[in-house]
CSV table of C-alpha atoms in Angstrom, one decimal:
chain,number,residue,atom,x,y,z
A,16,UNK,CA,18.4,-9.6,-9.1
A,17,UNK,CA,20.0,-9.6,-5.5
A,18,UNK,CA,19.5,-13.2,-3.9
A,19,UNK,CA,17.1,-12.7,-1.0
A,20,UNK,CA,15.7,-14.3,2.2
A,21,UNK,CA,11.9,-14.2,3.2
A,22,UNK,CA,9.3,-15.6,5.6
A,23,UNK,CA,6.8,-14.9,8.4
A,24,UNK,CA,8.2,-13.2,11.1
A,25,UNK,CA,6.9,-12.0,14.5
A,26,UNK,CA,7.6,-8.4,15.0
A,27,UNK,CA,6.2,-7.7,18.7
A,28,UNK,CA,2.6,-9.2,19.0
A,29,UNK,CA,1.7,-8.2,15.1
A,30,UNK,CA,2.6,-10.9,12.7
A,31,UNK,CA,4.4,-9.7,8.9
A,32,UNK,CA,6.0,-11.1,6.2
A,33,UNK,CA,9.9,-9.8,5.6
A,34,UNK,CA,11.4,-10.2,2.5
A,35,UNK,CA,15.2,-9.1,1.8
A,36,UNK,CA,18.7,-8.8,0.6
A,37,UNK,CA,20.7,-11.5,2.0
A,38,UNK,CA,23.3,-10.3,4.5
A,39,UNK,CA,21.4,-7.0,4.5
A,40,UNK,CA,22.2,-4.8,7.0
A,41,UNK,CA,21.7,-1.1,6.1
A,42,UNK,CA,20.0,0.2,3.3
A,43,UNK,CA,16.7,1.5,2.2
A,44,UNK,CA,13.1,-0.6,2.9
A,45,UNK,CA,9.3,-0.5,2.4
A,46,UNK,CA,6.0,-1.1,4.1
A,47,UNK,CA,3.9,-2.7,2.3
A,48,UNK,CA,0.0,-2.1,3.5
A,49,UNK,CA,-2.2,-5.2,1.5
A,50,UNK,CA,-5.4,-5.1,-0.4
A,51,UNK,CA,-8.4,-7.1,0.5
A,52,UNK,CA,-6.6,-10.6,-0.1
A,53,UNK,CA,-4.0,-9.7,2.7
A,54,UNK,CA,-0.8,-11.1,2.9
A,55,UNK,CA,-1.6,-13.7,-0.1
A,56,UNK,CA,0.6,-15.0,-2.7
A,57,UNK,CA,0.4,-12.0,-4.8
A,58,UNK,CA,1.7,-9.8,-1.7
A,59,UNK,CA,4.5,-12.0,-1.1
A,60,UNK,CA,5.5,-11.8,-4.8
A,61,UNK,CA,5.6,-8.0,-4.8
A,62,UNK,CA,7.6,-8.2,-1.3
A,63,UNK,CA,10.5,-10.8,-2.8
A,64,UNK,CA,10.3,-8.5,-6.2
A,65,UNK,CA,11.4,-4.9,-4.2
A,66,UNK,CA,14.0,-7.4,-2.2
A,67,UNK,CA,15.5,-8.5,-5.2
A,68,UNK,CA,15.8,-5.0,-6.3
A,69,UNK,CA,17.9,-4.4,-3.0
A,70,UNK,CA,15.2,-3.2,-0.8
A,71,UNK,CA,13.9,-5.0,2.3
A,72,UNK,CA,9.9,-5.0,2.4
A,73,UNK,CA,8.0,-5.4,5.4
A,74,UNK,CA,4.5,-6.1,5.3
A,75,UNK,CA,1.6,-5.4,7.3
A,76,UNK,CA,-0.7,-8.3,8.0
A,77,UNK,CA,-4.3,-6.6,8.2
A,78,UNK,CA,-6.1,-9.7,9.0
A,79,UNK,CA,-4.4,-11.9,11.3
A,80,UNK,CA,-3.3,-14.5,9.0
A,81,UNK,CA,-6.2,-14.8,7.0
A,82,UNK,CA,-5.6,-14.2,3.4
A,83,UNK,CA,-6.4,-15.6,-0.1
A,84,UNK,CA,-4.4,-18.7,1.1
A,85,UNK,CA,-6.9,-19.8,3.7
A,86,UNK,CA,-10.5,-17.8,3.5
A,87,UNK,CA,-13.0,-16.8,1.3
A,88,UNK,CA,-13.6,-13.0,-0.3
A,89,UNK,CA,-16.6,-12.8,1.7
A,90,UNK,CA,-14.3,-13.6,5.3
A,91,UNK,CA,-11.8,-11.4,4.8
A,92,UNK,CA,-14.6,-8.4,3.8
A,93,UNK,CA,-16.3,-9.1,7.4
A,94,UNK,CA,-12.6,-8.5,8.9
A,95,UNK,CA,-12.4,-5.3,7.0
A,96,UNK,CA,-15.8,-4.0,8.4
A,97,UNK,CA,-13.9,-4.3,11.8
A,98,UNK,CA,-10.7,-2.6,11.2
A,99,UNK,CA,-10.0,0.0,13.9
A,100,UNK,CA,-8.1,3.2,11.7
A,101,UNK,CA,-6.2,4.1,14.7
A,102,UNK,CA,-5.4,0.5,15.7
A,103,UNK,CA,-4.7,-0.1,12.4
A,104,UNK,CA,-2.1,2.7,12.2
A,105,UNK,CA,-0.2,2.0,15.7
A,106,UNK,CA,0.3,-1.8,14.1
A,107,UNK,CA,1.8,0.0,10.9
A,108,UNK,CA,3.8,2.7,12.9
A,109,UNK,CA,5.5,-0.4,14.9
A,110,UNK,CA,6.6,-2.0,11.9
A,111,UNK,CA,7.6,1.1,10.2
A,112,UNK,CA,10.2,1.4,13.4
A,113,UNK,CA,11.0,-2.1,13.1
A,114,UNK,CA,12.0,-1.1,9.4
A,115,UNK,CA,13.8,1.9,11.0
A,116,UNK,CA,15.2,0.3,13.9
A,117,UNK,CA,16.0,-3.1,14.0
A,118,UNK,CA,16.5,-3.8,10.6
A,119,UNK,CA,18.6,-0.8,9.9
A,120,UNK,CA,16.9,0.6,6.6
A,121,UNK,CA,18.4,4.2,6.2
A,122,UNK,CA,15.5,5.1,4.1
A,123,UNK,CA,11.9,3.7,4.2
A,124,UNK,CA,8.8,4.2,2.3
A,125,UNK,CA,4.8,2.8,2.4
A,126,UNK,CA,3.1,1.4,-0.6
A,127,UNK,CA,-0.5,0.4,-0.5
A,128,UNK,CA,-3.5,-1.1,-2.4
A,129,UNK,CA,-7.3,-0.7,-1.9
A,130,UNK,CA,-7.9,-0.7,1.9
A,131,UNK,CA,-4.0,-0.4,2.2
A,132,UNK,CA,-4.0,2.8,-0.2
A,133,UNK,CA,-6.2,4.6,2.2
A,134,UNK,CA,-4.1,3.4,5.2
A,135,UNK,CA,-0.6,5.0,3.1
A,136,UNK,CA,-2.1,8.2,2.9
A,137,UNK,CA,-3.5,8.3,6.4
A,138,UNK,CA,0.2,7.2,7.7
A,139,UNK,CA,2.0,9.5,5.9
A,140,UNK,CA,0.1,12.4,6.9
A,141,UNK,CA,0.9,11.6,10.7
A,142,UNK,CA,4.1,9.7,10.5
A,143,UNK,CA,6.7,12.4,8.6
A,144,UNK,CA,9.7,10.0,8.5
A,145,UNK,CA,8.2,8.5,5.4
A,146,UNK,CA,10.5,8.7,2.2
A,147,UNK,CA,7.6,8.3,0.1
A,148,UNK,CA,3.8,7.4,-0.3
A,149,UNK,CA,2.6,5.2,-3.0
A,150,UNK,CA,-1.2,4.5,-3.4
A,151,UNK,CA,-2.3,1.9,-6.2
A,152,UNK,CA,-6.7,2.8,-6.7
A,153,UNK,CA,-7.0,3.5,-3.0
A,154,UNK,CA,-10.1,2.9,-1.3
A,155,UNK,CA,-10.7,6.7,-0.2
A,156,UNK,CA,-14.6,7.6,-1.0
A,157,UNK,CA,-15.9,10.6,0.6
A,158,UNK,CA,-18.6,9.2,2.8
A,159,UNK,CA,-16.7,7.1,5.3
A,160,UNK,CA,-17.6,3.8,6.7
A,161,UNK,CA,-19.1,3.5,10.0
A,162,UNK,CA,-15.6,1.6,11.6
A,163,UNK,CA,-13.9,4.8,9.9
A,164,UNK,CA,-12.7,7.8,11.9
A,165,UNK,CA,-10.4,9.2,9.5
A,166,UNK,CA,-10.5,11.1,6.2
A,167,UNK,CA,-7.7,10.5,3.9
A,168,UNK,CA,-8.7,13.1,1.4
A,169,UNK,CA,-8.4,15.5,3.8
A,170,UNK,CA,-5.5,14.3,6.2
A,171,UNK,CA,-3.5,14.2,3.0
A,172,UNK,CA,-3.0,17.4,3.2
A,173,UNK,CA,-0.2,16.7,5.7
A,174,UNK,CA,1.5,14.6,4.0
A,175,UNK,CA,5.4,15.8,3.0
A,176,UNK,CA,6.6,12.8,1.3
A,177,UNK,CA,6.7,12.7,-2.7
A,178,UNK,CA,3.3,10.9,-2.8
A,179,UNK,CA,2.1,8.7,-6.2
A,180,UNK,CA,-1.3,8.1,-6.5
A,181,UNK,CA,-3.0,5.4,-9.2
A,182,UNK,CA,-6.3,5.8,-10.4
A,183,UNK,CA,-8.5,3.7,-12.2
A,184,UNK,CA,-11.0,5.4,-14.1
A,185,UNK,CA,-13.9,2.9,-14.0
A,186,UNK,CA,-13.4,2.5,-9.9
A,187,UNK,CA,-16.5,1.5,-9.0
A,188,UNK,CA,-15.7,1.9,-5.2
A,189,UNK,CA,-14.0,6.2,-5.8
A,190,UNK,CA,-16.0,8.1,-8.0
A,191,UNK,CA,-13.7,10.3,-10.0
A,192,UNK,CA,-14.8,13.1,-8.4
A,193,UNK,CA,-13.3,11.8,-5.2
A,194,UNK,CA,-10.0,10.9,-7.0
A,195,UNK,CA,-10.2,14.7,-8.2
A,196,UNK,CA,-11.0,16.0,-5.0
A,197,UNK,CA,-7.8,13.6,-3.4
A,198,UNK,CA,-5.6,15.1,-6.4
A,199,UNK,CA,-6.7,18.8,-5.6
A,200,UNK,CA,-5.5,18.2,-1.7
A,201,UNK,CA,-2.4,16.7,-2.5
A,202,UNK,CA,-1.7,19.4,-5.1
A,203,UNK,CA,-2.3,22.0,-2.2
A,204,UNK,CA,0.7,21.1,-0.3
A,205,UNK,CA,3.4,22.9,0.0
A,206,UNK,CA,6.0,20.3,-0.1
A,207,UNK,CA,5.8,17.2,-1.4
A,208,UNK,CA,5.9,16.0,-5.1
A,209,UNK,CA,2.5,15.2,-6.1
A,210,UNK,CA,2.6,12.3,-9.4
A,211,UNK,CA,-1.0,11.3,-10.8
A,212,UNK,CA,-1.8,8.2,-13.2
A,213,UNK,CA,-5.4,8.1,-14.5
A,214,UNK,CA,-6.6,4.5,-16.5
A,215,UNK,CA,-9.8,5.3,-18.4
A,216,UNK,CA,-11.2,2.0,-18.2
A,217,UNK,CA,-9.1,0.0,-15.5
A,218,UNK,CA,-11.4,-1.2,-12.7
A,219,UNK,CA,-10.8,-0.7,-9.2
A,220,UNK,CA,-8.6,-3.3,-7.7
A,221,UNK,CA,-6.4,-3.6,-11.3
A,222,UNK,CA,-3.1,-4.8,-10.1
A,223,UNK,CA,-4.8,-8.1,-8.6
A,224,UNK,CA,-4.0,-11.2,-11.2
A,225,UNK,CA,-7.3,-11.9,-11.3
A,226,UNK,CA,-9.1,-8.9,-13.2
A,227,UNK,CA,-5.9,-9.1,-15.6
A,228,UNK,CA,-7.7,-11.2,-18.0
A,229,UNK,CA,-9.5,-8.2,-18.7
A,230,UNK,CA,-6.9,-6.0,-21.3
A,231,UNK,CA,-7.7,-2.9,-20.3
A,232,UNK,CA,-7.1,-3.8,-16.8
A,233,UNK,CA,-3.2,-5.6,-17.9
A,234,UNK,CA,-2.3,-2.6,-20.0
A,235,UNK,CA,-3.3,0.0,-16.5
A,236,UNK,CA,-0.8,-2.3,-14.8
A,237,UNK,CA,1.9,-3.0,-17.0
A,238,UNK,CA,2.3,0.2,-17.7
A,239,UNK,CA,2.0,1.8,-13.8
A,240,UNK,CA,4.1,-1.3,-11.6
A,241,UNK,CA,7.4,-0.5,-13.6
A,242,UNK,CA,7.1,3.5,-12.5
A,243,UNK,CA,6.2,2.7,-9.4
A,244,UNK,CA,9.0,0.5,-8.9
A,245,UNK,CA,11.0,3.8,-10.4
A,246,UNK,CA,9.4,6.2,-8.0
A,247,UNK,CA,10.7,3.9,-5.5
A,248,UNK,CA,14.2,3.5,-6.3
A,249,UNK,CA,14.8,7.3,-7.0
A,250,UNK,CA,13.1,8.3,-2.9
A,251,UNK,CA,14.6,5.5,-1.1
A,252,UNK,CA,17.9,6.0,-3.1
C-alpha cells in the first residue's frame, strides 16, 4: 500500500475530507458521495483505502460536519429531508473540479452509497467528465421525496460513464422493480458500460459495519467492495 496523507480540508466554503498518495501530484482520483452516517469513520476508511491504492479521494460532506462521530441516526435523517438536489450537486461539481483542477487528478471518478448513490447517478448524467459511476444500493425509489426535484432512474439515461450499480435484493427502501426499471435505463444507453450485482437477501444499506453481523449481508459485501475497487482501477487507469 502507497503511504498516504489525509484530513479535513476546506475546499471554497464546502468542507471534505482528502485522502492521498504522499507527494501526489498527478494521477487519477475519486469523489466519494456518503451514505446516511456522512463523513464518519467508515467513510474515512474507504477514502485512506483507494489512497493507498494510488488514488486521491475526495469526499463530499452532505451534512455540514455532522456525522456518526457527533449526532444521532435520527439528526442526520432530519438533514437529509432538507437536502436541496441542485444545491447538492453544485457542492459536488466544485469538488469534482477541485479533483480536476487543483489537485491535478488526470482521471476522476464518483462512488456513492444510499443517498450518495442517487447523487452519483444524478451527477454523472449532467457532469460528462466523469470516468466512471459507481452506486453501492442507491436510494433511487420511484416516487420522489418532497425536497426531491430530480429523477435518477430517468436522468440516468444520460449518463456516458461505465456505470456499476449494487443491489441488494431485500432493499427495503428500492423495490426490485425500481432497481429493474434503473437497470433497463442504463441498459438503453448508447454508450456506456452498464455492470449489475444483485444480493438475494442483503438489506439495503449492506456495506455499513453495522448490518455485517448479519451473514448474508458480509458475504453481499465481501464479495462486491473487491470488484468495485477493480472497476475502479481499470476506468481511472
Amino acid at each position: 500500500m502507497t503511504e498516504i496523507e489525509a484530513g479535513q480540508v476546506q475546499v471554497g466554503e464546502l468542507g471534505a475530507y482528502l485522502a492521498r498518495p504522499v507527494g501526489a501530484e498527478a494521477g487519477p482520483g475519486m469523489l466519494l458521495l456518503p451514505m446516511i452516517t456522512g463523513i464518519g469513520e467508515q467513510l474515512r476508511a474507504w477514502a485512506d483505502e483507494l489512497a493507498g491504492r494510488g488514488i486521491t479521494a475526495l469526499v463530499w460532506d452532505p451534512f455540514k460536519g455532522r456525522s456518526t462521530d457527533n449526532s444521532t441516526q435520527d439528526e442526520r435523517v432530519a438533514l437529509l429531508l432538507g437536502l436541496d438536489d441542485d444545491t447538492a450537486l453544485a457542492e459536488q461539481v466544485a469538488l469534482l473540479d477541485h479533483l480536476r483542477g487543483e489537485l491535478g487528478c488526470t482521471k476522476v471518478g464518483s462512488i456513492g452509497w444510499c443517498l450518495g448513490g442517487r447523487f452519483v447517478l444524478l451527477l454523472a448524467a449532467r457532469d460528462h467528465r466523469l470516468a466512471n459511476v459507481v452506486g453501492f444500493h442507491p436510494t433511487v425509489p420511484s416516487e420522489l421525496r418532497p425536497n426531491q426535484t430530480h429523477d435518477a432512474i430517468a436522468d440516468s439515461t444520460g449518463i456516458t460513464a461505465p456505470v456499476m450499480i449494487v443491489y441488494p435484493g431485500a432493499d427495503a427502501a428500492v423495490p426490485v422493480a425500481d432497481f429493474e426499471a434503473l437497470q433497463t435505463a442504463l441498459q438503453s444507453r448508447d454508450v456506456g458500460a452498464t455492470i449489475t450485482h444483485f444480493y438475494p437477501g442483503a438489506d439495503h444499506g449492506f456495506t455499513d459495519r453495522s448490518r455485517q453481523d448479519k451473514a448474508v449481508n458480509a458475504d453481499a459485501f465481501q464479495v462486491s467492495w473487491p470488484q468495485a475497487l477493480a472497476f475502479i482501477d481499470a476506468t481511472t487507469a
